Amino acid sequence: AVVSTQSTGGIVLPSAPAIKNTILRASEWCRILSDIKLEQSKGRYTSLKQLETVLMKGQLIPVNLPELNRLTDKVAAAKSWQDKSSKVFVRKGYTKLLEVLSPRGSLTT
């Protein structure tokens, strides 16, 4: 727990080790996000599944991370696009949007 109750008067104070751990986790999360942005600037994009994992890790950190709100919005928009696209393109016989959008190798004329 990040906070501990002192025996005198029920005052809630953060414990030093918990604060240090939270700061380390937040710093690591920010580093991961910076790495993702660097890869994107080079034209290499992170999968939605990986972004969702990063998002979940960030949500578990009890600190206000400004980038977390932006990542939440971007992941929600991507999932919305994925759902809408699946409704349009995925038909009987296919199970995933990726199957529909992938080129077929056995086309003959």
mmCIF file with all atom_site columns, C-alpha atoms in Angstrom:
data_model
loop_
_atom_site.group_PDB
_atom_site.id
_atom_site.type_symbol
_atom_site.label_atom_id
_atom_site.label_alt_id
_atom_site.label_comp_id
_atom_site.label_asym_id
_atom_site.label_entity_id
_atom_site.label_seq_id
_atom_site.pdbx_PDB_ins_code
_atom_site.Cartn_x
_atom_site.Cartn_y
_atom_site.Cartn_z
_atom_site.occupancy
_atom_site.B_iso_or_equiv
_atom_site.pdbx_formal_charge
_atom_site.auth_seq_id
_atom_site.auth_comp_id
_atom_site.auth_asym_id
_atom_site.auth_atom_id
_atom_site.pdbx_PDB_model_num
ATOM 1   C CA . ALA A 1 1   ? 0.000   0.000   0.000   1.00 0.00 ? 1   ALA A CA 1
ATOM 2   C CA . VAL A 1 2   ? 1.196   3.483   -0.760  1.00 0.00 ? 2   VAL A CA 1
ATOM 3   C CA . VAL A 1 3   ? -0.175  4.922   2.455   1.00 0.00 ? 3   VAL A CA 1
ATOM 4   C CA . SER A 1 4   ? 0.072   3.774   6.035   1.00 0.00 ? 4   SER A CA 1
ATOM 5   C CA . THR A 1 5   ? -1.962  4.902   9.034   1.00 0.00 ? 5   THR A CA 1
ATOM 6   C CA . GLN A 1 6   ? 0.054   6.218   11.915  1.00 0.00 ? 6   GLN A CA 1
ATOM 7   C CA . SER A 1 7   ? -0.953  5.109   15.411  1.00 0.00 ? 7   SER A CA 1
ATOM 8   C CA . THR A 1 8   ? -1.368  8.691   16.568  1.00 0.00 ? 8   THR A CA 1
ATOM 9   C CA . GLY A 1 9   ? -4.606  10.293  15.494  1.00 0.00 ? 9   GLY A CA 1
ATOM 10  C CA . GLY A 1 10  ? -5.260  8.188   12.384  1.00 0.00 ? 10  GLY A CA 1
ATOM 11  C CA . ILE A 1 11  ? -3.143  10.427  10.153  1.00 0.00 ? 11  ILE A CA 1
ATOM 12  C CA . VAL A 1 12  ? -2.551  8.868   6.750   1.00 0.00 ? 12  VAL A CA 1
ATOM 13  C CA . LEU A 1 13  ? 1.024   9.271   5.533   1.00 0.00 ? 13  LEU A CA 1
ATOM 14  C CA . PRO A 1 14  ? 2.752   7.743   2.548   1.00 0.00 ? 14  PRO A CA 1
ATOM 15  C CA . SER A 1 15  ? 5.497   5.262   3.359   1.00 0.00 ? 15  SER A CA 1
ATOM 16  C CA . ALA A 1 16  ? 8.919   6.102   1.925   1.00 0.00 ? 16  ALA A CA 1
ATOM 17  C CA . PRO A 1 17  ? 9.531   2.682   0.315   1.00 0.00 ? 17  PRO A CA 1
ATOM 18  C CA . ALA A 1 18  ? 6.097   2.754   -1.331  1.00 0.00 ? 18  ALA A CA 1
ATOM 19  C CA . ILE A 1 19  ? 6.742   6.237   -2.713  1.00 0.00 ? 19  ILE A CA 1
ATOM 20  C CA . LYS A 1 20  ? 10.138  5.162   -4.044  1.00 0.00 ? 20  LYS A CA 1
ATOM 21  C CA . ASN A 1 21  ? 8.604   2.073   -5.675  1.00 0.00 ? 21  ASN A CA 1
ATOM 22  C CA . THR A 1 22  ? 5.834   4.173   -7.242  1.00 0.00 ? 22  THR A CA 1
ATOM 23  C CA . ILE A 1 23  ? 8.354   6.662   -8.625  1.00 0.00 ? 23  ILE A CA 1
ATOM 24  C CA . LEU A 1 24  ? 10.438  3.842   -10.091 1.00 0.00 ? 24  LEU A CA 1
ATOM 25  C CA . ARG A 1 25  ? 7.379   2.242   -11.703 1.00 0.00 ? 25  ARG A CA 1
ATOM 26  C CA . ALA A 1 26  ? 6.249   5.602   -13.114 1.00 0.00 ? 26  ALA A CA 1
ATOM 27  C CA . SER A 1 27  ? 9.734   6.320   -14.485 1.00 0.00 ? 27  SER A CA 1
ATOM 28  C CA . GLU A 1 28  ? 9.913   2.886   -16.100 1.00 0.00 ? 28  GLU A CA 1
ATOM 29  C CA . TRP A 1 29  ? 6.455   3.364   -17.630 1.00 0.00 ? 29  TRP A CA 1
ATOM 30  C CA . CYS A 1 30  ? 7.456   6.749   -19.048 1.00 0.00 ? 30  CYS A CA 1
ATOM 31  C CA . ARG A 1 31  ? 10.653  5.211   -20.478 1.00 0.00 ? 31  ARG A CA 1
ATOM 32  C CA . ILE A 1 32  ? 8.639   2.467   -22.203 1.00 0.00 ? 32  ILE A CA 1
ATOM 33  C CA . LEU A 1 33  ? 6.303   5.075   -23.661 1.00 0.00 ? 33  LEU A CA 1
ATOM 34  C CA . SER A 1 34  ? 9.291   7.119   -24.889 1.00 0.00 ? 34  SER A CA 1
ATOM 35  C CA . ASP A 1 35  ? 10.701  4.003   -26.560 1.00 0.00 ? 35  ASP A CA 1
ATOM 36  C CA . ILE A 1 36  ? 7.363   3.416   -28.300 1.00 0.00 ? 36  ILE A CA 1
ATOM 37  C CA . LYS A 1 37  ? 7.299   7.011   -29.558 1.00 0.00 ? 37  LYS A CA 1
ATOM 38  C CA . LEU A 1 38  ? 10.873  6.678   -30.823 1.00 0.00 ? 38  LEU A CA 1
ATOM 39  C CA . GLU A 1 39  ? 9.992   3.499   -32.726 1.00 0.00 ? 39  GLU A CA 1
ATOM 40  C CA . GLN A 1 40  ? 6.935   5.226   -34.219 1.00 0.00 ? 40  GLN A CA 1
ATOM 41  C CA . SER A 1 41  ? 9.096   8.106   -35.410 1.00 0.00 ? 41  SER A CA 1
ATOM 42  C CA . LYS A 1 42  ? 11.138  5.518   -37.318 1.00 0.00 ? 42  LYS A CA 1
ATOM 43  C CA . GLY A 1 43  ? 8.011   4.115   -38.959 1.00 0.00 ? 43  GLY A CA 1
ATOM 44  C CA . ARG A 1 44  ? 7.716   1.037   -36.741 1.00 0.00 ? 44  ARG A CA 1
ATOM 45  C CA . TYR A 1 45  ? 4.398   0.806   -34.942 1.00 0.00 ? 45  TYR A CA 1
ATOM 46  C CA . THR A 1 46  ? 3.495   -1.047  -31.779 1.00 0.00 ? 46  THR A CA 1
ATOM 47  C CA . SER A 1 47  ? 0.599   -3.481  -31.903 1.00 0.00 ? 47  SER A CA 1
ATOM 48  C CA . LEU A 1 48  ? -2.683  -2.656  -30.223 1.00 0.00 ? 48  LEU A CA 1
ATOM 49  C CA . LYS A 1 49  ? -2.232  -5.600  -27.872 1.00 0.00 ? 49  LYS A CA 1
ATOM 50  C CA . GLN A 1 50  ? 1.156   -4.264  -26.724 1.00 0.00 ? 50  GLN A CA 1
ATOM 51  C CA . LEU A 1 51  ? -0.300  -0.769  -26.250 1.00 0.00 ? 51  LEU A CA 1
ATOM 52  C CA . GLU A 1 52  ? -3.107  -2.235  -24.147 1.00 0.00 ? 52  GLU A CA 1
ATOM 53  C CA . THR A 1 53  ? -0.510  -3.947  -21.944 1.00 0.00 ? 53  THR A CA 1
ATOM 54  C CA . VAL A 1 54  ? 1.396   -0.680  -21.490 1.00 0.00 ? 54  VAL A CA 1
ATOM 55  C CA . LEU A 1 55  ? -1.900  1.071   -20.746 1.00 0.00 ? 55  LEU A CA 1
ATOM 56  C CA . MET A 1 56  ? -2.856  -1.471  -18.071 1.00 0.00 ? 56  MET A CA 1
ATOM 57  C CA . LYS A 1 57  ? 0.551   -1.129  -16.402 1.00 0.00 ? 57  LYS A CA 1
ATOM 58  C CA . GLY A 1 58  ? 0.153   2.648   -16.354 1.00 0.00 ? 58  GLY A CA 1
ATOM 59  C CA . GLN A 1 59  ? -3.318  2.431   -14.838 1.00 0.00 ? 59  GLN A CA 1
ATOM 60  C CA . LEU A 1 60  ? -1.902  0.452   -11.903 1.00 0.00 ? 60  LEU A CA 1
ATOM 61  C CA . ILE A 1 61  ? 0.515   3.229   -10.970 1.00 0.00 ? 61  ILE A CA 1
ATOM 62  C CA . PRO A 1 62  ? -1.084  5.509   -8.341  1.00 0.00 ? 62  PRO A CA 1
ATOM 63  C CA . VAL A 1 63  ? 0.338   8.719   -9.829  1.00 0.00 ? 63  VAL A CA 1
ATOM 64  C CA . ASN A 1 64  ? -1.059  11.201  -12.329 1.00 0.00 ? 64  ASN A CA 1
ATOM 65  C CA . LEU A 1 65  ? 0.646   10.337  -15.611 1.00 0.00 ? 65  LEU A CA 1
ATOM 66  C CA . PRO A 1 66  ? -0.436  12.918  -18.237 1.00 0.00 ? 66  PRO A CA 1
ATOM 67  C CA . GLU A 1 67  ? 0.508   10.617  -21.120 1.00 0.00 ? 67  GLU A CA 1
ATOM 68  C CA . LEU A 1 68  ? -1.774  7.937   -19.685 1.00 0.00 ? 68  LEU A CA 1
ATOM 69  C CA . ASN A 1 69  ? -4.883  9.914   -20.656 1.00 0.00 ? 69  ASN A CA 1
ATOM 70  C CA . ARG A 1 70  ? -3.633  10.357  -24.214 1.00 0.00 ? 70  ARG A CA 1
ATOM 71  C CA . LEU A 1 71  ? -2.744  6.690   -24.505 1.00 0.00 ? 71  LEU A CA 1
ATOM 72  C CA . THR A 1 72  ? -6.162  5.732   -23.123 1.00 0.00 ? 72  THR A CA 1
ATOM 73  C CA . ASP A 1 73  ? -7.853  7.870   -25.781 1.00 0.00 ? 73  ASP A CA 1
ATOM 74  C CA . LYS A 1 74  ? -5.689  6.473   -28.594 1.00 0.00 ? 74  LYS A CA 1
ATOM 75  C CA . VAL A 1 75  ? -6.251  2.856   -27.551 1.00 0.00 ? 75  VAL A CA 1
ATOM 76  C CA . ALA A 1 76  ? -9.998  3.468   -27.267 1.00 0.00 ? 76  ALA A CA 1
ATOM 77  C CA . ALA A 1 77  ? -10.051 5.031   -30.748 1.00 0.00 ? 77  ALA A CA 1
ATOM 78  C CA . ALA A 1 78  ? -8.075  2.122   -32.217 1.00 0.00 ? 78  ALA A CA 1
ATOM 79  C CA . LYS A 1 79  ? -10.384 -0.439  -30.611 1.00 0.00 ? 79  LYS A CA 1
ATOM 80  C CA . SER A 1 80  ? -13.413 1.456   -31.890 1.00 0.00 ? 80  SER A CA 1
ATOM 81  C CA . TRP A 1 81  ? -11.971 1.478   -35.425 1.00 0.00 ? 81  TRP A CA 1
ATOM 82  C CA . GLN A 1 82  ? -11.184 -2.220  -35.136 1.00 0.00 ? 82  GLN A CA 1
ATOM 83  C CA . ASP A 1 83  ? -14.712 -3.043  -33.992 1.00 0.00 ? 83  ASP A CA 1
ATOM 84  C CA . LYS A 1 84  ? -16.334 -0.952  -36.731 1.00 0.00 ? 84  LYS A CA 1
ATOM 85  C CA . SER A 1 85  ? -14.046 -2.405  -39.392 1.00 0.00 ? 85  SER A CA 1
ATOM 86  C CA . SER A 1 86  ? -14.807 -5.929  -38.213 1.00 0.00 ? 86  SER A CA 1
ATOM 87  C CA . LYS A 1 87  ? -18.523 -5.286  -38.545 1.00 0.00 ? 87  LYS A CA 1
ATOM 88  C CA . VAL A 1 88  ? -18.034 -4.084  -42.115 1.00 0.00 ? 88  VAL A CA 1
ATOM 89  C CA . PHE A 1 89  ? -15.468 -6.590  -43.421 1.00 0.00 ? 89  PHE A CA 1
ATOM 90  C CA . VAL A 1 90  ? -15.648 -9.794  -41.385 1.00 0.00 ? 90  VAL A CA 1
ATOM 91  C CA . ARG A 1 91  ? -18.163 -12.185 -42.868 1.00 0.00 ? 91  ARG A CA 1
ATOM 92  C CA . LYS A 1 92  ? -19.093 -15.808 -42.490 1.00 0.00 ? 92  LYS A CA 1
ATOM 93  C CA . GLY A 1 93  ? -16.072 -18.081 -42.753 1.00 0.00 ? 93  GLY A CA 1
ATOM 94  C CA . TYR A 1 94  ? -13.619 -15.574 -41.286 1.00 0.00 ? 94  TYR A CA 1
ATOM 95  C CA . THR A 1 95  ? -12.877 -15.141 -37.625 1.00 0.00 ? 95  THR A CA 1
ATOM 96  C CA . LYS A 1 96  ? -10.634 -12.089 -37.543 1.00 0.00 ? 96  LYS A CA 1
ATOM 97  C CA . LEU A 1 97  ? -10.265 -8.762  -39.313 1.00 0.00 ? 97  LEU A CA 1
ATOM 98  C CA . LEU A 1 98  ? -6.618  -9.600  -40.050 1.00 0.00 ? 98  LEU A CA 1
ATOM 99  C CA . GLU A 1 99  ? -7.695  -12.642 -42.092 1.00 0.00 ? 99  GLU A CA 1
ATOM 100 C CA . VAL A 1 100 ? -9.931  -10.494 -44.247 1.00 0.00 ? 100 VAL A CA 1
ATOM 101 C CA . LEU A 1 101 ? -7.392  -7.729  -44.803 1.00 0.00 ? 101 LEU A CA 1
ATOM 102 C CA . SER A 1 102 ? -4.437  -10.040 -45.528 1.00 0.00 ? 102 SER A CA 1
ATOM 103 C CA . PRO A 1 103 ? -3.655  -10.703 -49.183 1.00 0.00 ? 103 PRO A CA 1
ATOM 104 C CA . ARG A 1 104 ? -4.210  -14.206 -50.460 1.00 0.00 ? 104 ARG A CA 1
ATOM 105 C CA . GLY A 1 105 ? -1.291  -16.100 -51.966 1.00 0.00 ? 105 GLY A CA 1
ATOM 106 C CA . SER A 1 106 ? -3.218  -18.540 -54.164 1.00 0.00 ? 106 SER A CA 1
ATOM 107 C CA . LEU A 1 107 ? -4.860  -16.314 -56.761 1.00 0.00 ? 107 LEU A CA 1
ATOM 108 C CA . THR A 1 108 ? -4.925  -17.810 -60.245 1.00 0.00 ? 108 THR A CA 1
ATOM 109 C CA . THR A 1 109 ? -6.208  -16.384 -63.517 1.00 0.00 ? 109 THR A CA 1
#
